[in-house]
JSON list of C-alpha atoms and ligand atoms in Angstrom, two decimals:
[
{"chain": "A", "resi": 1, "resn": "MET", "atom": "CA", "xyz": [20.30, 4.82, -8.03]},
{"chain": "A", "resi": 2, "resn": "GLY", "atom": "CA", "xyz": [19.34, 7.27, -4.81]},
{"chain": "A", "resi": 3, "resn": "PHE", "atom": "CA", "xyz": [20.83, 9.80, -5.50]},
{"chain": "A", "resi": 4, "resn": "ASP", "atom": "CA", "xyz": [18.84, 10.04, -9.11]},
{"chain": "A", "resi": 5, "resn": "ALA", "atom": "CA", "xyz": [15.87, 8.59, -7.08]},
{"chain": "A", "resi": 6, "resn": "ASN", "atom": "CA", "xyz": [15.77, 11.67, -5.18]},
{"chain": "A", "resi": 7, "resn": "ARG", "atom": "CA", "xyz": [17.33, 14.74, -8.18]},
{"chain": "A", "resi": 8, "resn": "TYR", "atom": "CA", "xyz": [15.13, 14.18, -10.25]},
{"chain": "A", "resi": 9, "resn": "PRO", "atom": "CA", "xyz": [11.67, 14.18, -7.52]},
{"chain": "A", "resi": 10, "resn": "PRO", "atom": "CA", "xyz": [8.50, 12.29, -9.04]},
{"chain": "A", "resi": 11, "resn": "GLN", "atom": "CA", "xyz": [5.63, 13.58, -10.63]},
{"chain": "A", "resi": 12, "resn": "LEU", "atom": "CA", "xyz": [1.52, 13.84, -10.95]},
{"chain": "A", "resi": 13, "resn": "MET", "atom": "CA", "xyz": [0.05, 13.55, -14.16]},
{"chain": "A", "resi": 14, "resn": "THR", "atom": "CA", "xyz": [-3.56, 14.07, -13.66]},
{"chain": "A", "resi": 15, "resn": "HIS", "atom": "CA", "xyz": [-4.40, 13.59, -17.52]},
{"chain": "A", "resi": 16, "resn": "ASP", "atom": "CA", "xyz": [-3.01, 12.26, -20.63]},
{"chain": "A", "resi": 17, "resn": "ARG", "atom": "CA", "xyz": [-2.57, 13.52, -23.53]},
{"chain": "A", "resi": 18, "resn": "GLN", "atom": "CA", "xyz": [-6.38, 12.77, -25.22]},
{"chain": "A", "resi": 19, "resn": "GLY", "atom": "CA", "xyz": [-7.53, 14.72, -21.62]},
{"chain": "A", "resi": 20, "resn": "HIS", "atom": "CA", "xyz": [-8.56, 10.86, -19.34]},
{"chain": "A", "resi": 21, "resn": "ARG", "atom": "CA", "xyz": [-8.08, 10.93, -16.90]},
{"chain": "A", "resi": 22, "resn": "VAL", "atom": "CA", "xyz": [-4.40, 8.97, -15.55]},
{"chain": "A", "resi": 23, "resn": "ASP", "atom": "CA", "xyz": [-3.60, 9.80, -11.59]},
{"chain": "A", "resi": 24, "resn": "TRP", "atom": "CA", "xyz": [-0.51, 8.57, -12.58]},
{"chain": "A", "resi": 25, "resn": "VAL", "atom": "CA", "xyz": [2.86, 9.49, -10.28]},
{"chain": "A", "resi": 26, "resn": "GLU", "atom": "CA", "xyz": [6.37, 9.17, -13.14]},
{"chain": "A", "resi": 27, "resn": "PHE", "atom": "CA", "xyz": [9.30, 8.43, -11.27]},
{"chain": "A", "resi": 28, "resn": "HIS", "atom": "CA", "xyz": [12.24, 8.62, -12.09]},
{"chain": "A", "resi": 29, "resn": "PRO", "atom": "CA", "xyz": [13.88, 4.56, -13.48]},
{"chain": "A", "resi": 30, "resn": "ALA", "atom": "CA", "xyz": [16.27, 4.46, -10.55]},
{"chain": "A", "resi": 31, "resn": "TYR", "atom": "CA", "xyz": [13.28, 4.98, -7.98]},
{"chain": "A", "resi": 32, "resn": "HIS", "atom": "CA", "xyz": [11.73, 2.19, -10.03]},
{"chain": "A", "resi": 33, "resn": "ARG", "atom": "CA", "xyz": [14.68, 0.09, -10.21]},
{"chain": "A", "resi": 34, "resn": "LEU", "atom": "CA", "xyz": [15.37, 0.63, -6.15]},
{"chain": "A", "resi": 35, "resn": "MET", "atom": "CA", "xyz": [11.59, -1.34, -5.79]},
{"chain": "A", "resi": 36, "resn": "GLN", "atom": "CA", "xyz": [12.83, -3.96, -8.17]},
{"chain": "A", "resi": 37, "resn": "THR", "atom": "CA", "xyz": [16.15, -4.04, -6.35]},
{"chain": "A", "resi": 38, "resn": "SER", "atom": "CA", "xyz": [14.40, -4.27, -2.12]},
{"chain": "A", "resi": 39, "resn": "VAL", "atom": "CA", "xyz": [10.95, -6.11, -4.00]},
{"chain": "A", "resi": 40, "resn": "GLU", "atom": "CA", "xyz": [13.28, -8.75, -6.02]},
{"chain": "A", "resi": 41, "resn": "HIS", "atom": "CA", "xyz": [15.19, -9.17, -2.49]},
{"chain": "A", "resi": 42, "resn": "GLY", "atom": "CA", "xyz": [12.15, -10.00, 0.07]},
{"chain": "A", "resi": 43, "resn": "LEU", "atom": "CA", "xyz": [12.35, -6.40, 1.51]},
{"chain": "A", "resi": 44, "resn": "HIS", "atom": "CA", "xyz": [8.38, -6.23, 1.46]},
{"chain": "A", "resi": 45, "resn": "ALA", "atom": "CA", "xyz": [7.61, -10.10, 2.34]},
{"chain": "A", "resi": 46, "resn": "SER", "atom": "CA", "xyz": [9.64, -12.63, 3.51]},
{"chain": "A", "resi": 47, "resn": "PRO", "atom": "CA", "xyz": [9.60, -14.00, 6.47]},
{"chain": "A", "resi": 48, "resn": "TRP", "atom": "CA", "xyz": [5.90, -13.93, 5.33]},
{"chain": "A", "resi": 49, "resn": "ARG", "atom": "CA", "xyz": [6.32, -16.01, 2.09]},
{"chain": "A", "resi": 50, "resn": "ASN", "atom": "CA", "xyz": [9.17, -18.38, 3.95]},
{"chain": "A", "resi": 51, "resn": "PRO", "atom": "CA", "xyz": [8.89, -17.99, 6.96]},
{"chain": "A", "resi": 52, "resn": "GLN", "atom": "CA", "xyz": [11.82, -19.47, 9.66]},
{"chain": "A", "resi": 53, "resn": "PRO", "atom": "CA", "xyz": [13.83, -19.09, 11.75]},
{"chain": "A", "resi": 54, "resn": "GLY", "atom": "CA", "xyz": [16.58, -15.10, 11.28]},
{"chain": "A", "resi": 55, "resn": "ALA", "atom": "CA", "xyz": [13.99, -15.08, 8.79]},
{"chain": "A", "resi": 56, "resn": "HIS", "atom": "CA", "xyz": [12.86, -11.78, 10.25]},
{"chain": "A", "resi": 57, "resn": "VAL", "atom": "CA", "xyz": [16.66, -10.45, 10.98]},
{"chain": "A", "resi": 58, "resn": "THR", "atom": "CA", "xyz": [17.77, -11.13, 7.48]},
{"chain": "A", "resi": 59, "resn": "ARG", "atom": "CA", "xyz": [14.73, -9.13, 6.04]},
{"chain": "A", "resi": 60, "resn": "ALA", "atom": "CA", "xyz": [15.75, -6.54, 8.86]},
{"chain": "A", "resi": 61, "resn": "ALA", "atom": "CA", "xyz": [19.90, -6.63, 7.73]},
{"chain": "A", "resi": 62, "resn": "LYS", "atom": "CA", "xyz": [19.44, -6.11, 3.97]},
{"chain": "A", "resi": 63, "resn": "TYR", "atom": "CA", "xyz": [16.54, -3.44, 5.44]},
{"chain": "A", "resi": 64, "resn": "PHE", "atom": "CA", "xyz": [18.69, -1.38, 6.90]},
{"chain": "A", "resi": 65, "resn": "LEU", "atom": "CA", "xyz": [21.63, -1.49, 4.25]},
{"chain": "A", "resi": 66, "resn": "GLN", "atom": "CA", "xyz": [19.43, -1.11, 1.44]},
{"chain": "A", "resi": 67, "resn": "THR", "atom": "CA", "xyz": [17.49, 2.22, 2.98]},
{"chain": "A", "resi": 68, "resn": "GLN", "atom": "CA", "xyz": [20.67, 3.83, 3.54]},
{"chain": "A", "resi": 69, "resn": "VAL", "atom": "CA", "xyz": [21.26, 4.15, -0.77]},
{"chain": "A", "resi": 70, "resn": "GLU", "atom": "CA", "xyz": [17.67, 5.39, -0.19]},
{"chain": "A", "resi": 71, "resn": "ALA", "atom": "CA", "xyz": [15.07, 5.76, 1.71]},
{"chain": "A", "resi": 72, "resn": "ALA", "atom": "CA", "xyz": [11.77, 7.03, 0.99]},
{"chain": "A", "resi": 73, "resn": "HIS", "atom": "CA", "xyz": [11.13, 4.25, -1.57]},
{"chain": "A", "resi": 74, "resn": "GLY", "atom": "CA", "xyz": [11.27, 2.54, 1.32]},
{"chain": "A", "resi": 75, "resn": "CYS", "atom": "CA", "xyz": [7.19, 3.60, 2.35]},
{"chain": "A", "resi": 76, "resn": "PRO", "atom": "CA", "xyz": [6.03, 1.41, 0.08]},
{"chain": "A", "resi": 77, "resn": "ILE", "atom": "CA", "xyz": [8.08, -1.36, 0.58]},
{"chain": "A", "resi": 78, "resn": "THR", "atom": "CA", "xyz": [7.32, -1.42, 4.61]},
{"chain": "A", "resi": 79, "resn": "MET", "atom": "CA", "xyz": [4.01, -0.41, 3.98]},
{"chain": "A", "resi": 80, "resn": "THR", "atom": "CA", "xyz": [4.23, -2.59, 1.88]},
{"chain": "A", "resi": 81, "resn": "PHE", "atom": "CA", "xyz": [5.11, -6.01, 4.92]},
{"chain": "A", "resi": 82, "resn": "ALA", "atom": "CA", "xyz": [3.59, -4.33, 7.41]},
{"chain": "A", "resi": 83, "resn": "ALA", "atom": "CA", "xyz": [-0.43, -4.85, 5.47]},
{"chain": "A", "resi": 84, "resn": "LEU", "atom": "CA", "xyz": [-0.28, -8.70, 5.67]},
{"chain": "A", "resi": 85, "resn": "PRO", "atom": "CA", "xyz": [-0.04, -9.43, 9.49]},
{"chain": "A", "resi": 86, "resn": "ALA", "atom": "CA", "xyz": [-3.10, -7.25, 9.22]},
{"chain": "A", "resi": 87, "resn": "LEU", "atom": "CA", "xyz": [-5.62, -9.34, 5.65]},
{"chain": "A", "resi": 88, "resn": "ARG", "atom": "CA", "xyz": [-4.19, -12.68, 8.21]},
{"chain": "A", "resi": 89, "resn": "HIS", "atom": "CA", "xyz": [-7.31, -11.42, 10.16]},
{"chain": "A", "resi": 90, "resn": "GLN", "atom": "CA", "xyz": [-9.80, -12.61, 7.34]},
{"chain": "A", "resi": 91, "resn": "PRO", "atom": "CA", "xyz": [-8.82, -15.77, 5.34]},
{"chain": "A", "resi": 92, "resn": "ASN", "atom": "CA", "xyz": [-10.82, -14.66, 2.35]},
{"chain": "A", "resi": 93, "resn": "LEU", "atom": "CA", "xyz": [-8.48, -12.19, 1.40]},
{"chain": "A", "resi": 94, "resn": "LEU", "atom": "CA", "xyz": [-5.91, -13.33, 2.06]},
{"chain": "A", "resi": 95, "resn": "GLU", "atom": "CA", "xyz": [-5.74, -16.54, -0.03]},
{"chain": "A", "resi": 96, "resn": "SER", "atom": "CA", "xyz": [-7.19, -13.49, -3.47]},
{"chain": "A", "resi": 97, "resn": "TRP", "atom": "CA", "xyz": [-4.04, -11.51, -2.15]},
{"chain": "A", "resi": 98, "resn": "GLY", "atom": "CA", "xyz": [-2.07, -13.06, -0.12]},
{"chain": "A", "resi": 99, "resn": "ASP", "atom": "CA", "xyz": [0.59, -14.71, -3.62]},
{"chain": "A", "resi": 100, "resn": "LYS", "atom": "CA", "xyz": [0.55, -11.57, -4.69]},
{"chain": "A", "resi": 101, "resn": "ILE", "atom": "CA", "xyz": [1.68, -9.64, -2.08]},
{"chain": "A", "resi": 102, "resn": "THR", "atom": "CA", "xyz": [4.05, -11.43, -0.92]},
{"chain": "A", "resi": 103, "resn": "ALA", "atom": "CA", "xyz": [5.33, -12.25, -4.82]},
{"chain": "A", "resi": 104, "resn": "PRO", "atom": "CA", "xyz": [9.52, -11.13, -6.14]},
{"chain": "A", "resi": 105, "resn": "TYR", "atom": "CA", "xyz": [8.21, -8.83, -8.54]},
{"chain": "A", "resi": 106, "resn": "TYR", "atom": "CA", "xyz": [7.19, -5.33, -9.17]},
{"chain": "A", "resi": 107, "resn": "ASP", "atom": "CA", "xyz": [5.37, -3.99, -11.55]},
{"chain": "A", "resi": 108, "resn": "PRO", "atom": "CA", "xyz": [5.38, -0.45, -12.08]},
{"chain": "A", "resi": 109, "resn": "ARG", "atom": "CA", "xyz": [3.17, -0.55, -15.01]},
{"chain": "A", "resi": 110, "resn": "ASN", "atom": "CA", "xyz": [-0.29, 1.53, -14.44]},
{"chain": "A", "resi": 111, "resn": "VAL", "atom": "CA", "xyz": [-2.78, -1.55, -15.29]},
{"chain": "A", "resi": 112, "resn": "PRO", "atom": "CA", "xyz": [-5.31, -3.30, -13.52]},
{"chain": "A", "resi": 113, "resn": "ASP", "atom": "CA", "xyz": [-3.32, -5.92, -10.02]},
{"chain": "A", "resi": 114, "resn": "PHE", "atom": "CA", "xyz": [-4.64, -8.29, -11.89]},
{"chain": "A", "resi": 115, "resn": "GLU", "atom": "CA", "xyz": [-2.82, -8.07, -15.47]},
{"chain": "A", "resi": 116, "resn": "LYS", "atom": "CA", "xyz": [0.30, -7.64, -12.18]},
{"chain": "A", "resi": 117, "resn": "GLN", "atom": "CA", "xyz": [2.20, -10.76, -10.70]},
{"chain": "A", "resi": 118, "resn": "GLY", "atom": "CA", "xyz": [3.20, -9.08, -8.07]},
{"chain": "A", "resi": 119, "resn": "VAL", "atom": "CA", "xyz": [1.15, -6.22, -6.19]},
{"chain": "A", "resi": 120, "resn": "THR", "atom": "CA", "xyz": [2.41, -2.86, -3.77]},
{"chain": "A", "resi": 121, "resn": "LEU", "atom": "CA", "xyz": [0.77, -1.70, -1.28]},
{"chain": "A", "resi": 122, "resn": "GLY", "atom": "CA", "xyz": [0.11, 1.15, 1.09]},
{"chain": "A", "resi": 123, "resn": "MET", "atom": "CA", "xyz": [-2.18, 2.92, 3.01]},
{"chain": "A", "resi": 124, "resn": "ALA", "atom": "CA", "xyz": [-5.25, 5.66, 4.35]},
{"chain": "A", "resi": 125, "resn": "MET", "atom": "CA", "xyz": [-4.89, 5.88, 7.61]},
{"chain": "A", "resi": 126, "resn": "THR", "atom": "CA", "xyz": [-4.19, 9.78, 8.40]},
{"chain": "A", "resi": 127, "resn": "GLU", "atom": "CA", "xyz": [-7.02, 12.82, 7.82]},
{"chain": "A", "resi": 128, "resn": "LYS", "atom": "CA", "xyz": [-6.05, 16.13, 9.36]},
{"chain": "A", "resi": 129, "resn": "GLN", "atom": "CA", "xyz": [-8.12, 15.35, 12.25]},
{"chain": "A", "resi": 130, "resn": "GLY", "atom": "CA", "xyz": [-7.26, 11.92, 12.20]},
{"chain": "A", "resi": 131, "resn": "GLY", "atom": "CA", "xyz": [-2.92, 11.75, 13.12]},
{"chain": "A", "resi": 132, "resn": "SER", "atom": "CA", "xyz": [-1.76, 10.23, 16.04]},
{"chain": "A", "resi": 133, "resn": "ASP", "atom": "CA", "xyz": [-5.68, 9.54, 17.40]},
{"chain": "A", "resi": 134, "resn": "VAL", "atom": "CA", "xyz": [-7.48, 7.45, 14.27]},
{"chain": "A", "resi": 135, "resn": "ARG", "atom": "CA", "xyz": [-11.04, 7.38, 16.14]},
{"chain": "A", "resi": 136, "resn": "LEU", "atom": "CA", "xyz": [-11.10, 11.22, 14.49]},
{"chain": "A", "resi": 137, "resn": "ASN", "atom": "CA", "xyz": [-11.17, 8.95, 11.09]},
{"chain": "A", "resi": 138, "resn": "THR", "atom": "CA", "xyz": [-14.25, 10.10, 9.91]},
{"chain": "A", "resi": 139, "resn": "THR", "atom": "CA", "xyz": [-14.67, 8.38, 6.84]},
{"chain": "A", "resi": 140, "resn": "ARG", "atom": "CA", "xyz": [-17.35, 6.57, 6.56]},
{"chain": "A", "resi": 141, "resn": "ALA", "atom": "CA", "xyz": [-18.08, 2.44, 5.70]},
{"chain": "A", "resi": 142, "resn": "TYR", "atom": "CA", "xyz": [-21.16, 2.17, 4.05]},
{"chain": "A", "resi": 143, "resn": "PRO", "atom": "CA", "xyz": [-22.15, -2.13, 3.30]},
{"chain": "A", "resi": 144, "resn": "ILE", "atom": "CA", "xyz": [-23.54, -3.20, 0.13]},
{"chain": "A", "resi": 145, "resn": "ASP", "atom": "CA", "xyz": [-24.72, -6.00, 0.71]},
{"chain": "A", "resi": 146, "resn": "GLN", "atom": "CA", "xyz": [-25.56, -7.45, 4.37]},
{"chain": "A", "resi": 147, "resn": "GLY", "atom": "CA", "xyz": [-21.66, -6.09, 5.25]},
{"chain": "A", "resi": 148, "resn": "GLY", "atom": "CA", "xyz": [-19.58, -8.20, 7.91]},
{"chain": "A", "resi": 149, "resn": "PRO", "atom": "CA", "xyz": [-16.12, -9.35, 7.98]},
{"chain": "A", "resi": 150, "resn": "GLY", "atom": "CA", "xyz": [-14.94, -9.55, 4.14]},
{"chain": "A", "resi": 151, "resn": "GLU", "atom": "CA", "xyz": [-17.76, -8.45, 2.30]},
{"chain": "A", "resi": 152, "resn": "ALA", "atom": "CA", "xyz": [-18.08, -5.03, 0.78]},
{"chain": "A", "resi": 153, "resn": "PHE", "atom": "CA", "xyz": [-18.39, -2.02, 1.63]},
{"chain": "A", "resi": 154, "resn": "GLU", "atom": "CA", "xyz": [-18.27, 2.42, -0.02]},
{"chain": "A", "resi": 155, "resn": "LEU", "atom": "CA", "xyz": [-16.25, 4.41, 1.27]},
{"chain": "A", "resi": 156, "resn": "VAL", "atom": "CA", "xyz": [-16.94, 8.08, 1.25]},
{"chain": "A", "resi": 157, "resn": "GLY", "atom": "CA", "xyz": [-14.72, 10.61, 2.75]},
{"chain": "A", "resi": 158, "resn": "HIS", "atom": "CA", "xyz": [-10.86, 12.59, 2.26]},
{"chain": "A", "resi": 159, "resn": "LYS", "atom": "CA", "xyz": [-7.49, 11.10, 2.90]},
{"chain": "A", "resi": 160, "resn": "TRP", "atom": "CA", "xyz": [-4.79, 13.10, 3.98]},
{"chain": "A", "resi": 161, "resn": "PHE", "atom": "CA", "xyz": [-1.15, 11.68, 3.74]},
{"chain": "A", "resi": 162, "resn": "VAL", "atom": "CA", "xyz": [-1.50, 9.52, 1.62]},
{"chain": "A", "resi": 163, "resn": "SER", "atom": "CA", "xyz": [3.08, 9.32, 0.28]},
{"chain": "A", "resi": 164, "resn": "ALA", "atom": "CA", "xyz": [2.29, 5.77, -2.60]},
{"chain": "A", "resi": 165, "resn": "PRO", "atom": "CA", "xyz": [-0.24, 6.37, -4.49]},
{"chain": "A", "resi": 166, "resn": "MET", "atom": "CA", "xyz": [1.00, 4.55, -6.73]},
{"chain": "A", "resi": 167, "resn": "CYS", "atom": "CA", "xyz": [0.59, 1.20, -4.72]},
{"chain": "A", "resi": 168, "resn": "ASP", "atom": "CA", "xyz": [-1.53, -0.90, -6.05]},
{"chain": "A", "resi": 169, "resn": "ALA", "atom": "CA", "xyz": [-4.28, -1.40, -3.54]},
{"chain": "A", "resi": 170, "resn": "PHE", "atom": "CA", "xyz": [-4.49, 0.58, -0.26]},
{"chain": "A", "resi": 171, "resn": "LEU", "atom": "CA", "xyz": [-4.87, -0.36, 3.47]},
{"chain": "A", "resi": 172, "resn": "VAL", "atom": "CA", "xyz": [-7.98, 2.09, 3.74]},
{"chain": "A", "resi": 173, "resn": "LEU", "atom": "CA", "xyz": [-9.10, 3.50, 7.50]},
{"chain": "A", "resi": 174, "resn": "ALA", "atom": "CA", "xyz": [-13.31, 3.96, 7.94]},
{"chain": "A", "resi": 175, "resn": "GLN", "atom": "CA", "xyz": [-16.83, 4.34, 10.61]},
{"chain": "A", "resi": 176, "resn": "ALA", "atom": "CA", "xyz": [-18.27, 1.23, 10.17]},
{"chain": "A", "resi": 177, "resn": "PRO", "atom": "CA", "xyz": [-21.39, -0.15, 11.97]},
{"chain": "A", "resi": 178, "resn": "GLY", "atom": "CA", "xyz": [-20.02, -1.03, 15.43]},
{"chain": "A", "resi": 179, "resn": "GLY", "atom": "CA", "xyz": [-16.75, 1.71, 14.81]},
{"chain": "A", "resi": 180, "resn": "LEU", "atom": "CA", "xyz": [-13.23, 2.21, 13.38]},
{"chain": "A", "resi": 181, "resn": "SER", "atom": "CA", "xyz": [-12.40, -0.11, 10.87]},
{"chain": "A", "resi": 182, "resn": "CYS", "atom": "CA", "xyz": [-10.04, -1.12, 7.97]},
{"chain": "A", "resi": 183, "resn": "PHE", "atom": "CA", "xyz": [-10.80, -2.33, 4.28]},
{"chain": "A", "resi": 184, "resn": "TYR", "atom": "CA", "xyz": [-8.61, -3.34, 1.88]},
{"chain": "A", "resi": 185, "resn": "CYS", "atom": "CA", "xyz": [-9.33, -1.12, -1.09]},
{"chain": "A", "resi": 186, "resn": "ARG", "atom": "CA", "xyz": [-8.12, -1.91, -4.76]},
{"chain": "A", "resi": 187, "resn": "ALA", "atom": "CA", "xyz": [-6.54, 0.99, -6.81]},
{"chain": "A", "resi": 188, "resn": "GLY", "atom": "CA", "xyz": [-9.25, 1.86, -9.58]},
{"chain": "A", "resi": 189, "resn": "GLY", "atom": "CA", "xyz": [-11.53, -1.17, -8.28]},
{"chain": "A", "resi": 190, "resn": "PRO", "atom": "CA", "xyz": [-15.15, 0.70, -6.96]},
{"chain": "A", "resi": 191, "resn": "THR", "atom": "CA", "xyz": [-15.65, -1.38, -3.52]},
{"chain": "A", "resi": 192, "resn": "ALA", "atom": "CA", "xyz": [-13.30, -2.11, -0.72]},
{"chain": "A", "resi": 193, "resn": "ALA", "atom": "CA", "xyz": [-13.23, -5.54, 0.92]},
{"chain": "A", "resi": 194, "resn": "ARG", "atom": "CA", "xyz": [-13.91, -5.23, 5.38]},
{"chain": "A", "resi": 195, "resn": "ILE", "atom": "CA", "xyz": [-11.05, -7.10, 7.35]},
{"chain": "A", "resi": 196, "resn": "ARG", "atom": "CA", "xyz": [-11.72, -8.00, 10.29]},
{"chain": "A", "resi": 197, "resn": "SER", "atom": "CA", "xyz": [-11.62, -6.44, 13.52]},
{"chain": "A", "resi": 198, "resn": "THR", "atom": "CA", "xyz": [-9.38, -7.68, 16.39]},
{"chain": "A", "resi": 199, "resn": "SER", "atom": "CA", "xyz": [-10.38, -5.97, 19.68]},
{"chain": "A", "resi": 200, "resn": "SER", "atom": "CA", "xyz": [-13.87, -4.98, 19.85]},
{"chain": "A", "resi": 201, "resn": "ASN", "atom": "CA", "xyz": [-14.82, -3.14, 16.54]},
{"chain": "B", "resi": 1, "resn": "LIG", "atom": "C1", "xyz": [6.66, 11.03, 5.55]},
{"chain": "B", "resi": 1, "resn": "LIG", "atom": "C2", "xyz": [5.32, 10.78, 6.04]},
{"chain": "B", "resi": 1, "resn": "LIG", "atom": "C3", "xyz": [5.20, 9.07, 5.63]},
{"chain": "B", "resi": 1, "resn": "LIG", "atom": "C4", "xyz": [3.15, 9.24, 5.71]},
{"chain": "B", "resi": 1, "resn": "LIG", "atom": "N1", "xyz": [2.45, 8.64, 5.16]},
{"chain": "B", "resi": 1, "resn": "LIG", "atom": "C5", "xyz": [2.14, 8.17, 4.96]},
{"chain": "B", "resi": 1, "resn": "LIG", "atom": "C6", "xyz": [0.67, 7.72, 4.83]},
{"chain": "B", "resi": 1, "resn": "LIG", "atom": "O1", "xyz": [1.05, 6.45, 3.62]},
{"chain": "B", "resi": 1, "resn": "LIG", "atom": "N2", "xyz": [-0.45, 7.27, 5.06]},
{"chain": "B", "resi": 1, "resn": "LIG", "atom": "C7", "xyz": [-1.48, 7.81, 6.01]},
{"chain": "B", "resi": 1, "resn": "LIG", "atom": "O2", "xyz": [-2.55, 7.01, 6.46]},
{"chain": "B", "resi": 1, "resn": "LIG", "atom": "N3", "xyz": [-0.21, 8.07, 6.96]},
{"chain": "B", "resi": 1, "resn": "LIG", "atom": "C8", "xyz": [0.58, 9.01, 6.77]},
{"chain": "B", "resi": 1, "resn": "LIG", "atom": "N4", "xyz": [1.33, 9.87, 7.17]},
{"chain": "B", "resi": 1, "resn": "LIG", "atom": "C9", "xyz": [0.45, 10.15, 8.26]},
{"chain": "B", "resi": 1, "resn": "LIG", "atom": "C10", "xyz": [1.13, 9.93, 9.20]},
{"chain": "B", "resi": 1, "resn": "LIG", "atom": "O3", "xyz": [0.96, 8.59, 9.82]},
{"chain": "B", "resi": 1, "resn": "LIG", "atom": "C11", "xyz": [0.15, 11.38, 10.45]},
{"chain": "B", "resi": 1, "resn": "LIG", "atom": "O4", "xyz": [1.44, 11.95, 10.56]},
{"chain": "B", "resi": 1, "resn": "LIG", "atom": "C12", "xyz": [0.47, 10.66, 11.88]},
{"chain": "B", "resi": 1, "resn": "LIG", "atom": "O5", "xyz": [0.38, 9.56, 12.37]},
{"chain": "B", "resi": 1, "resn": "LIG", "atom": "C13", "xyz": [1.18, 11.93, 12.95]},
{"chain": "B", "resi": 1, "resn": "LIG", "atom": "O6", "xyz": [-0.25, 12.24, 13.26]},
{"chain": "B", "resi": 1, "resn": "LIG", "atom": "P1", "xyz": [-0.51, 13.62, 12.98]},
{"chain": "B", "resi": 1, "resn": "LIG", "atom": "O7", "xyz": [0.38, 14.50, 11.27]},
{"chain": "B", "resi": 1, "resn": "LIG", "atom": "O8", "xyz": [-1.52, 14.61, 12.60]},
{"chain": "B", "resi": 1, "resn": "LIG", "atom": "O9", "xyz": [0.47, 14.07, 14.18]},
{"chain": "B", "resi": 1, "resn": "LIG", "atom": "P2", "xyz": [-0.25, 14.29, 14.96]},
{"chain": "B", "resi": 1, "resn": "LIG", "atom": "O10", "xyz": [-1.18, 13.67, 16.06]},
{"chain": "B", "resi": 1, "resn": "LIG", "atom": "O11", "xyz": [-1.79, 15.35, 16.15]},
{"chain": "B", "resi": 1, "resn": "LIG", "atom": "O12", "xyz": [0.25, 14.73, 16.62]},
{"chain": "B", "resi": 1, "resn": "LIG", "atom": "C14", "xyz": [0.87, 16.61, 16.87]},
{"chain": "B", "resi": 1, "resn": "LIG", "atom": "C15", "xyz": [2.14, 15.62, 17.90]},
{"chain": "B", "resi": 1, "resn": "LIG", "atom": "O13", "xyz": [1.22, 15.52, 19.16]},
{"chain": "B", "resi": 1, "resn": "LIG", "atom": "C16", "xyz": [1.41, 14.59, 19.63]},
{"chain": "B", "resi": 1, "resn": "LIG", "atom": "N5", "xyz": [0.81, 13.45, 20.04]},
{"chain": "B", "resi": 1, "resn": "LIG", "atom": "C17", "xyz": [0.11, 12.83, 19.83]},
{"chain": "B", "resi": 1, "resn": "LIG", "atom": "N6", "xyz": [-0.89, 12.47, 20.53]},
{"chain": "B", "resi": 1, "resn": "LIG", "atom": "C18", "xyz": [-0.34, 12.41, 21.71]},
{"chain": "B", "resi": 1, "resn": "LIG", "atom": "C19", "xyz": [-1.13, 12.09, 23.05]},
{"chain": "B", "resi": 1, "resn": "LIG", "atom": "N7", "xyz": [-2.01, 10.97, 22.95]},
{"chain": "B", "resi": 1, "resn": "LIG", "atom": "N8", "xyz": [0.09, 12.48, 23.31]},
{"chain": "B", "resi": 1, "resn": "LIG", "atom": "C20", "xyz": [1.33, 12.88, 23.93]},
{"chain": "B", "resi": 1, "resn": "LIG", "atom": "N9", "xyz": [1.50, 13.10, 22.40]},
{"chain": "B", "resi": 1, "resn": "LIG", "atom": "C21", "xyz": [0.75, 13.00, 21.48]},
{"chain": "B", "resi": 1, "resn": "LIG", "atom": "C22", "xyz": [2.19, 14.51, 18.30]},
{"chain": "B", "resi": 1, "resn": "LIG", "atom": "O14", "xyz": [3.83, 13.10, 18.99]},
{"chain": "B", "resi": 1, "resn": "LIG", "atom": "C23", "xyz": [3.03, 15.08, 17.94]},
{"chain": "B", "resi": 1, "resn": "LIG", "atom": "O15", "xyz": [4.68, 16.02, 18.65]},
{"chain": "B", "resi": 1, "resn": "LIG", "atom": "C24", "xyz": [3.16, 9.95, 6.93]},
{"chain": "B", "resi": 1, "resn": "LIG", "atom": "C25", "xyz": [3.65, 11.23, 7.58]},
{"chain": "B", "resi": 1, "resn": "LIG", "atom": "C26", "xyz": [5.14, 11.21, 7.31]},
{"chain": "B", "resi": 1, "resn": "LIG", "atom": "C27", "xyz": [5.27, 12.37, 7.78]}
]
């Protein structure tokens, strides 16, 4: 599976045959089987879903083995894993999405997140001028109503190096009133929700 997933690289399909914009990334079936195996074994979330002594060690050991078979699918698996502690800072978002993010189901279909039992998360942090120093990000967040943590924002800007665009949602960094902040952005969704920051920003 690891060899096949790399022998046949992903293809970006921008339009369907009727000319509708789809922005679909097509992977070899072996890649999806690797993703399914990782998610079913909880590499994306098991210590968050079943916290218990040794849970992180168990997950790390499985991850160590699995990524020797194929490393690239570890990217969305790791980002999904890493997103949950950030979401904990915004309890309403965690309540809405925590179950689906930690669920042991992988669903590669290009359908809305509410039609899926499990979702994967990507990240859109980097910009051309803002890699290590994300404070240089210029993407802006405009409050739609009153603003503030958990509220809806419109994000306007340009991201660079979003390496798992087939995820169901993304943590996106943008400059909000008050400084750089993190947003939960559903793929295809109209708006992004702000996550409460732990620093003064
Ligand atoms: C395989 C891959 C996948 C990625 N996927 C994603 C993704 O999905 N989403 C996303 O948002 N980003 C993604 N990135 C982008 C990644 O997060 C950035 O490349 C990273 O943050 C570094 O930024 P940069 O490339 O602009 O390098 P720079 O920040 O310009 O760094 C260039 C060099 O300067 C050094 N440097 C930088 N700052 C300092 C400092 N203060 N002191 C000393 N040295 C310093 C660095 O070590 C490096 O050697 C991905 C990158 C890779 C390689």
